[in-house]
Amino acid sequence: MIGVFLGTLAAAAAIGAAWGRRRGGAIAVHGLSLGAMLGFGAMAIVRLLADAPAATASLPIGLPWIQMHLRLDGLAALFLLVVAVGGALASLYGLGHDRPGATHGHAPPAGRGGPGARGVDAAPAAGSDPVPRLLPFFPAFLAAMVLVLLADDAFAFLVSWEAMSLLSWLLVLANHRQAGQEAEVRRAALVYLAMAAFGTTCLLLAFGLMVAGTTTIGPEGETGLANYGFDAIRSAPPSALVTGLAGVLVLVGCGSKAGLAPLHVWLPLAHPAAPSHVSALMSGAMTKVAVYGLVRILFDLIDGIPGAPMALPWGLAATLMLAGGLTAVLGVLHAVLQRDLKKLLAYSTIENIGVIAVGLGLAIAFRAAKLPDAAALALTAALFHALNHALFKTLLFLAAGAILDATGQRDLERLGGLIHRMPVTAAAALVGCGAIAALPPLNGFASEWLLFRSVIGGIALPEPLLKMLIPAVGALLALAAALAAAAMVKAFGSAFLGRARSPAAAAAQDPGPAVVAAIAIPAAACVALGVVPALALRLVAPVATAVTGGSPAALAPLVDPWLLATPSTAAASGYGGLAVAALLLGLAAAITVALRRSGNTALRRAPTWDCGFPNAAPPYPGAPAQYSAASIAQPLRRVLATLPMRARESVDMPEPGERRAAKIETSLVDPAWSLLFGRIERAVERLTALFDPLRALSIRHYLSMTFATAVAMLLYVVLTRWQG
Amino acid sequence: MTAAILWQALHVALMLAIAPLLAGVARTVRARLLGRRGPPLLQPYRDLRRLLQKEAIVADTASPLLRAAPTVVLAAIAAAAALVPSFTTEMALRPTADIIAVIGLLGVGRFALALAGLDAGTSFGGIGTSREIMIAVVAEPAMLLVVFTWALLVGTTSLPAISEFGLSGAAGVRVSLALALVALVIVALAENARIPVDNPATHLELTMVHEAMVLEYAGRHLALIEAAAMLKLAVYLALIAALFAPWGMAPPSGAAGGGSAGSIGIGIAAFAGKMVVGAALLSLFETSIAKMRVFRVPEFLGVALLLGLLAMILLYMTKGF
């Protein structure tokens, strides 16, 4: 089965390469990708529900004597489901988006590309024309993500991981020839490539350390050859020191791909630069593959060493929790302050990865403290949040893509009032924004609720240092949740509400049926998983229990369809999604009926008070007296960003009599750049300058240096042999 | 079970009925403290009736969201009100009476109102929304930390269970709870737009927050918004009472004298008394302090956040605090 779906993706890639420029090529590529992703999704759900033993397969490619091993167990199946959902929705969007006339035909000529739309507004505008040369890479990227999840040996894992990075890098480069944003896209791609290479190197070193202890017998009876299979790594745990080192390397390697601070700097550059459905895939699915890497290696491969000192997992847990909490707050604080819609969403991804990381860190700590049920709860919360984030972030990125198609804009200061002209997109986006803001009865609230309960359970941990840390991490999570709501008020309010801030926004229209389906389906799923979290937890909780070794009895309260509760709660009390949803609906209906019965039902439309600044004539009515996106976030910038992000504003007020316009400029610095990467950049430059003279020596100098090196090495050999 | 449903219905009716009265009590006490006679106690009821009978005016730039928001706000806050126990802990919604869910439902109301402030595309709505989210960003985590403090002590986030824990006398007098109480009172002042954070009686654009957000509303929509604001005050007072002063509540049916009609009657009387005293104390506090500048508010709320964190850390160190 796996082979069939992978073959479908390969066929899609081949078709994309051969016929990508023809009309039917794009449809075939996205259609086949959609089919393969639906197949993988069905396979994952069957695997998760049936609770069958892990399916394995091996392909005759890879290193000599060692085949490429594939294995589908519960953990892989869960993340396969996440990737399949994201991939299927992105393919569906591509199907509607790339069809000529599907979305572009709707927009009247004045809306797109008119001289007023692009020439005047030199903001981060981006058209998103279908790029035929990208087509083969889209299914290949999907296949690479699937292979990372299925890999059962270090070799297959690393090759797929690197393929995933490079293919997504190519997709990020898609718009590198687009006028007005070449520099931005190329810089994003460069930073991404550097960070991806760094991350893979760390993983390579980590696997090198892990396989060092394993031996195998080759086909000719020779021993001592390292075995790269995951089985061998599991059965031959390395020493505590090596495990600790490998754990840190994995944290850095997978963390950089997921976007954990301070290794997140590439993410807000790269994710928005790609076409919108690829942005959705990168944010919704690829970051989850990185989370899978963390869980697979930290929980499955190197955890559970019998005689390891407790300091090791506790250090790892503390690092993960602290990094997660800081990531969440830093990411969402950035998100509040963005004016580019897709950048805002990318920063919000960073926040959610931080939230997931806190759950993972808690699970490691609980597991080390021999509290498997609490560990299962924390891991369930993290995995459930990963699934939820895949749903609502895919939804929001695809909605941003629909806006971009309809207006040519992703700058919030040029949008506004879209709810009047794109009501379907607005409704779906409102659900997504509510879910990300953790509002009941949507799915974001359910997973945050579980995570908060896990944080409270942290009081059972014996380690005093961790106990000090957990309340602080809980406070960071609470702050991040509140800030996420603020960011979503700003995003939805500036894009969809109010009055249009540009002619393009005033002429937008809802996208075609395929794109509408691609955003309506995840919106429905967000509601369903929030109202009955057991729908998802039925799949998630058994995996978390199996990974952490929790007792199956503790599962029961998590998969109860009526009431979401935690195992530790003695009395039956928890969060009843269904009850809360019914209560809200019932009360809203009662209020509506009561108003009809006893209120005055007359409604009059009238112009609003314009503060003395009369509105300009349509189609560009909104500018003068309307609050801008930057103004909405201004109090937050002043209160929260002044210290950590050095937010500054400078006002340039002309003297009375001068005729130029007044100007206000704001600046922000990401602490990761100013404290870490800026310094690395400067150090590299200084080193380069130091060694630069070496590049222009004469042949005599080079020869003598070679000779000196050879002599030094010989001396070293002689000395060591002599001592030995 | 029938008793539980009956008490639940009675509780919701009581909350809805008492909310305007509390606003009236607060106004009257305030007026007396300032040396005025003040409006009659029942004036808020009359105000709501008057607004309901007026025609609603909607800005011509507004979307359907503006018209739907008041219903959503009132429904969300009423749902929160249904979950906070008042005179008994044994109500039909007890299993889902989770305090994090109550905070989430209050958040739904705030989210809907903040979006409604942006809907007409005016300056006043924008000012109100941007200030409201600034306040909420500090107030909501502070409230969550208060909740965590209780959850650490009791081992659950179920509100009735926390009230029963308090009723049984096991909570005692603790440093952590005192800090949490101060934090929750600060949050309640901010979330209900009271002095020193906001002034419900002002319409000066330099200072207003809540009133700026709802400036576009008139008629029945405004009636719903006003009712929601009154109900929110009642929810916060009931929450403070349920967490920190559950005395008088009908004991659970397992305990002595639990579940009897007499104990319910005592519970209702005690609840009404606590609410009125709470509203009066609010006015006393409001008249003794001056309104803050908007950018001083985060510092004020930051105190609540730090107190909440401190309370939680104390409990993590040892449950003895």
Coordinates of N, CA and C in Angstrom, one line a residue, chain A residues 282-406:
Chain A
M282 N 4.3 23.9 4.9 CA 5.5 24.1 5.7 C 5.2 24.3 7.2
S283 N 4.2 25.2 7.4 CA 3.8 25.5 8.7 C 2.9 24.4 9.4
G284 N 2.0 23.9 8.6 CA 1.1 22.9 9.1 C 1.7 21.5 9.3
A285 N 2.5 21.1 8.3 CA 2.9 19.7 8.2 C 4.4 19.6 8.5
M286 N 5.3 20.4 7.9 CA 6.7 20.2 8.0 C 7.2 20.4 9.5
T287 N 6.7 21.4 10.1 CA 7.1 21.6 11.5 C 6.7 20.4 12.4
K288 N 5.6 19.8 12.0 CA 5.1 18.6 12.7 C 6.1 17.4 12.5
V289 N 6.6 17.3 11.3 CA 7.6 16.3 11.0 C 8.8 16.5 11.9
A290 N 9.2 17.7 12.2 CA 10.3 18.0 13.1 C 9.9 17.6 14.5
V291 N 8.6 17.9 14.9 CA 8.2 17.4 16.2 C 8.2 15.9 16.3
Y292 N 7.8 15.2 15.2 CA 7.9 13.8 15.1 C 9.4 13.3 15.4
G293 N 10.3 14.0 14.7 CA 11.7 13.7 14.9 C 12.1 13.7 16.4
L294 N 11.7 14.8 17.1 CA 12.0 14.9 18.5 C 11.4 13.8 19.3
V295 N 10.1 13.5 19.1 CA 9.4 12.4 19.8 C 10.1 11.1 19.5
R296 N 10.3 10.8 18.3 CA 10.8 9.5 17.9 C 12.2 9.3 18.5
I297 N 13.0 10.3 18.5 CA 14.4 10.1 19.0 C 14.5 10.2 20.5
L298 N 13.8 11.2 21.1 CA 14.0 11.4 22.5 C 13.1 10.4 23.3
F299 N 12.0 10.0 22.8 CA 11.2 9.1 23.6 C 11.4 7.6 23.2
D300 N 11.7 7.4 21.9 CA 11.7 6.0 21.4 C 13.2 5.5 21.4
L301 N 14.1 6.2 20.8 CA 15.4 5.7 20.5 C 16.4 5.8 21.6
I302 N 16.5 7.0 22.3 CA 17.5 7.1 23.3 C 17.0 7.2 24.7
D303 N 15.7 7.1 24.9 CA 15.2 7.2 26.3 C 15.2 5.9 26.9
G304 N 15.1 5.8 28.2 CA 14.9 4.5 28.8 C 16.2 3.8 29.0
I305 N 17.3 4.5 29.3 CA 18.5 3.8 29.6 C 18.5 3.4 31.0
P306 N 18.7 2.1 31.3 CA 18.5 1.6 32.6 C 19.3 2.4 33.7
G307 N 20.6 2.5 33.6 CA 21.4 3.1 34.7 C 21.7 4.5 34.5
A308 N 21.0 5.2 33.7 CA 21.4 6.6 33.4 C 21.0 7.5 34.6
P309 N 21.9 8.5 34.9 CA 21.5 9.4 36.0 C 20.3 10.3 35.6
M310 N 19.6 10.6 36.6 CA 18.3 11.4 36.4 C 18.6 12.8 35.8
A311 N 19.9 13.3 36.1 CA 20.2 14.7 35.7 C 20.0 14.8 34.2
L312 N 20.2 13.7 33.4 CA 20.1 13.8 32.0 C 18.7 14.1 31.5
P313 N 17.7 13.3 31.7 CA 16.4 13.6 31.2 C 15.9 14.9 31.8
W314 N 16.3 15.2 33.1 CA 15.7 16.4 33.7 C 16.3 17.7 33.1
G315 N 17.6 17.6 32.7 CA 18.2 18.7 32.0 C 17.5 18.9 30.7
L316 N 17.3 17.8 30.0 CA 16.7 17.9 28.7 C 15.3 18.4 28.8
A317 N 14.5 17.9 29.8 CA 13.1 18.4 30.0 C 13.1 19.9 30.3
A318 N 14.0 20.3 31.2 CA 14.0 21.7 31.6 C 14.4 22.6 30.4
T319 N 15.4 22.2 29.6 CA 15.7 22.9 28.4 C 14.5 23.1 27.5
L320 N 13.9 21.9 27.2 CA 12.8 21.9 26.3 C 11.6 22.8 26.8
M321 N 11.3 22.7 28.1 CA 10.2 23.5 28.6 C 10.5 25.0 28.5
L322 N 11.8 25.3 29.0 CA 12.1 26.8 29.0 C 12.1 27.3 27.6
A323 N 12.8 26.5 26.7 CA 12.9 27.0 25.3 C 11.5 27.1 24.7
G324 N 10.6 26.1 25.0 CA 9.2 26.2 24.5 C 8.5 27.4 25.0
G325 N 8.5 27.6 26.3 CA 7.8 28.8 26.9 C 8.3 30.1 26.3
L326 N 9.6 30.3 26.2 CA 10.1 31.5 25.6 C 9.8 31.6 24.1
T327 N 9.8 30.5 23.4 CA 9.5 30.5 22.0 C 8.0 30.9 21.8
A328 N 7.2 30.4 22.7 CA 5.7 30.7 22.5 C 5.5 32.2 22.7
V329 N 6.1 32.8 23.7 CA 5.9 34.2 24.0 C 6.5 35.1 22.9
L330 N 7.8 34.7 22.6 CA 8.5 35.5 21.6 C 7.8 35.5 20.3
G331 N 7.4 34.2 19.9 CA 6.8 34.1 18.6 C 5.5 34.9 18.5
V332 N 4.6 34.8 19.5 CA 3.3 35.4 19.4 C 3.5 36.9 19.6
L333 N 4.5 37.4 20.3 CA 4.7 38.8 20.4 C 5.1 39.4 19.1
H334 N 6.0 38.7 18.3 CA 6.3 39.0 17.0 C 5.0 39.1 16.1
A335 N 4.2 38.0 16.3 CA 3.0 37.9 15.4 C 2.1 39.1 15.6
V336 N 1.9 39.6 16.9 CA 1.0 40.7 17.1 C 1.5 41.9 16.3
L337 N 2.9 42.0 16.2 CA 3.4 43.3 15.6 C 3.6 43.2 14.1
Q338 N 3.3 42.1 13.5 CA 3.5 42.1 12.0 C 2.4 42.8 11.2
R339 N 2.8 43.4 10.1 CA 1.8 43.9 9.2 C 1.6 43.1 8.0
D340 N 2.4 42.1 7.8 CA 2.3 41.2 6.7 C 1.5 39.9 7.2
L341 N 0.4 39.7 6.6 CA -0.5 38.6 7.1 C 0.2 37.3 7.1
K342 N 0.9 36.9 6.1 CA 1.6 35.6 6.1 C 2.7 35.5 7.1
K343 N 3.4 36.6 7.4 CA 4.4 36.6 8.4 C 3.8 36.5 9.8
L344 N 2.7 37.1 9.9 CA 1.9 37.0 11.2 C 1.6 35.5 11.5
L345 N 1.2 34.9 10.5 CA 0.8 33.4 10.6 C 2.0 32.6 10.9
A346 N 3.2 32.9 10.2 CA 4.4 32.2 10.4 C 4.9 32.3 11.9
Y347 N 4.8 33.6 12.4 CA 5.2 33.8 13.8 C 4.3 33.0 14.7
S348 N 3.0 33.0 14.4 CA 2.1 32.2 15.2 C 2.4 30.7 15.2
T349 N 2.9 30.2 14.1 CA 3.4 28.9 14.1 C 4.5 28.6 15.1
I350 N 5.4 29.6 15.2 CA 6.5 29.5 16.2 C 5.9 29.4 17.6
E351 N 4.9 30.2 17.8 CA 4.3 30.1 19.2 C 3.7 28.7 19.4
N352 N 3.0 28.2 18.5 CA 2.4 26.9 18.7 C 3.4 25.8 18.9
I353 N 4.6 25.9 18.1 CA 5.6 24.9 18.3 C 6.2 25.0 19.8
G354 N 6.2 26.3 20.3 CA 6.7 26.4 21.7 C 5.7 25.7 22.6
V355 N 4.4 25.9 22.4 CA 3.4 25.2 23.2 C 3.6 23.7 23.2
I356 N 3.8 23.2 22.0 CA 4.0 21.7 21.8 C 5.3 21.3 22.6
A357 N 6.3 22.1 22.5 CA 7.6 21.8 23.1 C 7.4 21.7 24.6
V358 N 6.6 22.6 25.2 CA 6.4 22.6 26.6 C 5.8 21.2 27.0
G359 N 4.8 20.8 26.2 CA 4.2 19.5 26.5 C 5.2 18.3 26.4
L360 N 6.1 18.4 25.4 CA 7.1 17.3 25.3 C 8.0 17.3 26.5
G361 N 8.4 18.5 26.9 CA 9.4 18.6 28.0 C 8.7 18.1 29.3
L362 N 7.5 18.4 29.5 CA 6.8 17.9 30.7 C 6.7 16.4 30.6
A363 N 6.4 15.9 29.4 CA 6.3 14.4 29.3 C 7.6 13.7 29.6
I364 N 8.8 14.3 29.2 CA 10.1 13.7 29.5 C 10.3 13.7 31.0
A365 N 9.9 14.9 31.6 CA 10.2 15.0 33.1 C 9.3 14.0 33.8
F366 N 8.0 13.8 33.5 CA 7.2 12.9 34.1 C 7.7 11.5 34.0
R367 N 8.2 11.2 32.8 CA 8.6 9.8 32.5 C 9.8 9.5 33.3
A368 N 10.7 10.5 33.4 CA 11.9 10.3 34.2 C 11.6 10.1 35.6
A369 N 10.5 10.7 36.1 CA 10.1 10.6 37.5 C 9.2 9.4 37.7
K370 N 9.1 8.5 36.8 CA 8.3 7.3 36.9 C 6.9 7.6 37.2
L371 N 6.4 8.6 36.4 CA 4.9 8.9 36.5 C 4.4 8.7 35.1
P372 N 4.2 7.5 34.6 CA 3.9 7.3 33.2 C 2.5 7.8 32.8
D373 N 1.6 7.8 33.7 CA 0.2 8.3 33.4 C 0.3 9.8 33.1
A374 N 1.0 10.6 34.0 CA 1.1 12.0 33.8 C 1.9 12.3 32.5
A375 N 2.9 11.4 32.3 CA 3.7 11.6 31.0 C 2.8 11.4 29.8
A376 N 1.9 10.4 29.9 CA 1.0 10.1 28.8 C 0.1 11.3 28.6
L377 N -0.4 11.9 29.7 CA -1.3 13.1 29.5 C -0.6 14.2 28.9
A378 N 0.7 14.5 29.3 CA 1.4 15.7 28.7 C 1.7 15.4 27.2
L379 N 2.1 14.2 26.9 CA 2.4 13.9 25.5 C 1.1 13.9 24.7
T380 N 0.0 13.5 25.3 CA -1.3 13.6 24.6 C -1.6 15.0 24.3
A381 N -1.4 15.9 25.3 CA -1.7 17.3 25.0 C -0.9 17.8 23.9
A382 N 0.4 17.5 23.9 CA 1.4 18.0 22.9 C 1.0 17.5 21.5
L383 N 0.7 16.2 21.4 CA 0.4 15.6 20.1 C -1.0 16.1 19.6
F384 N -2.0 16.3 20.5 CA -3.3 16.8 20.1 C -3.1 18.2 19.6
H385 N -2.3 19.0 20.3 CA -2.1 20.4 19.9 C -1.4 20.4 18.5
A386 N -0.5 19.5 18.3 CA 0.2 19.4 17.0 C -0.9 19.1 15.9
L387 N -1.8 18.2 16.1 CA -2.8 17.9 15.1 C -3.7 19.1 14.9
N388 N -4.1 19.8 16.0 CA -5.0 20.9 15.9 C -4.3 22.1 15.2
H389 N -3.0 22.3 15.5 CA -2.3 23.3 14.8 C -2.2 23.1 13.4
A390 N -2.0 21.8 13.0 CA -2.0 21.5 11.5 C -3.3 21.9 10.9
L391 N -4.4 21.7 11.6 CA -5.7 22.0 11.0 C -5.9 23.5 10.9
F392 N -5.7 24.2 12.0 CA -6.1 25.7 11.9 C -5.0 26.5 11.2
K393 N -3.8 26.1 11.2 CA -2.8 26.9 10.5 C -2.9 26.6 9.0
T394 N -3.2 25.4 8.6 CA -3.4 25.1 7.2 C -4.6 26.0 6.7
L395 N -5.6 26.0 7.5 CA -6.8 26.8 7.1 C -6.5 28.2 7.0
L396 N -5.7 28.8 7.9 CA -5.4 30.2 7.9 C -4.5 30.6 6.7
F397 N -3.5 29.7 6.5 CA -2.6 30.0 5.4 C -3.3 30.0 4.0
L398 N -4.2 29.0 3.9 CA -5.0 28.9 2.6 C -5.9 30.1 2.5
A399 N -6.5 30.5 3.6 CA -7.3 31.7 3.6 C -6.5 32.9 3.2
A400 N -5.3 33.0 3.7 CA -4.4 34.1 3.3 C -4.1 34.0 1.8
G401 N -3.9 32.8 1.3 CA -3.7 32.6 -0.1 C -4.9 33.1 -0.9
A402 N -6.1 32.8 -0.4 CA -7.3 33.2 -1.1 C -7.4 34.8 -1.2
I403 N -7.0 35.4 0.0 CA -6.9 36.9 0.0 C -5.9 37.4 -1.0
L404 N -4.7 36.7 -1.0 CA -3.6 37.1 -1.9 C -4.1 37.0 -3.3
D405 N -4.8 36.0 -3.7 CA -5.3 35.8 -5.0 C -6.3 36.9 -5.4
A406 N -7.1 37.2 -4.4 CA -8.2 38.1 -4.8 C -7.8 39.6 -4.8

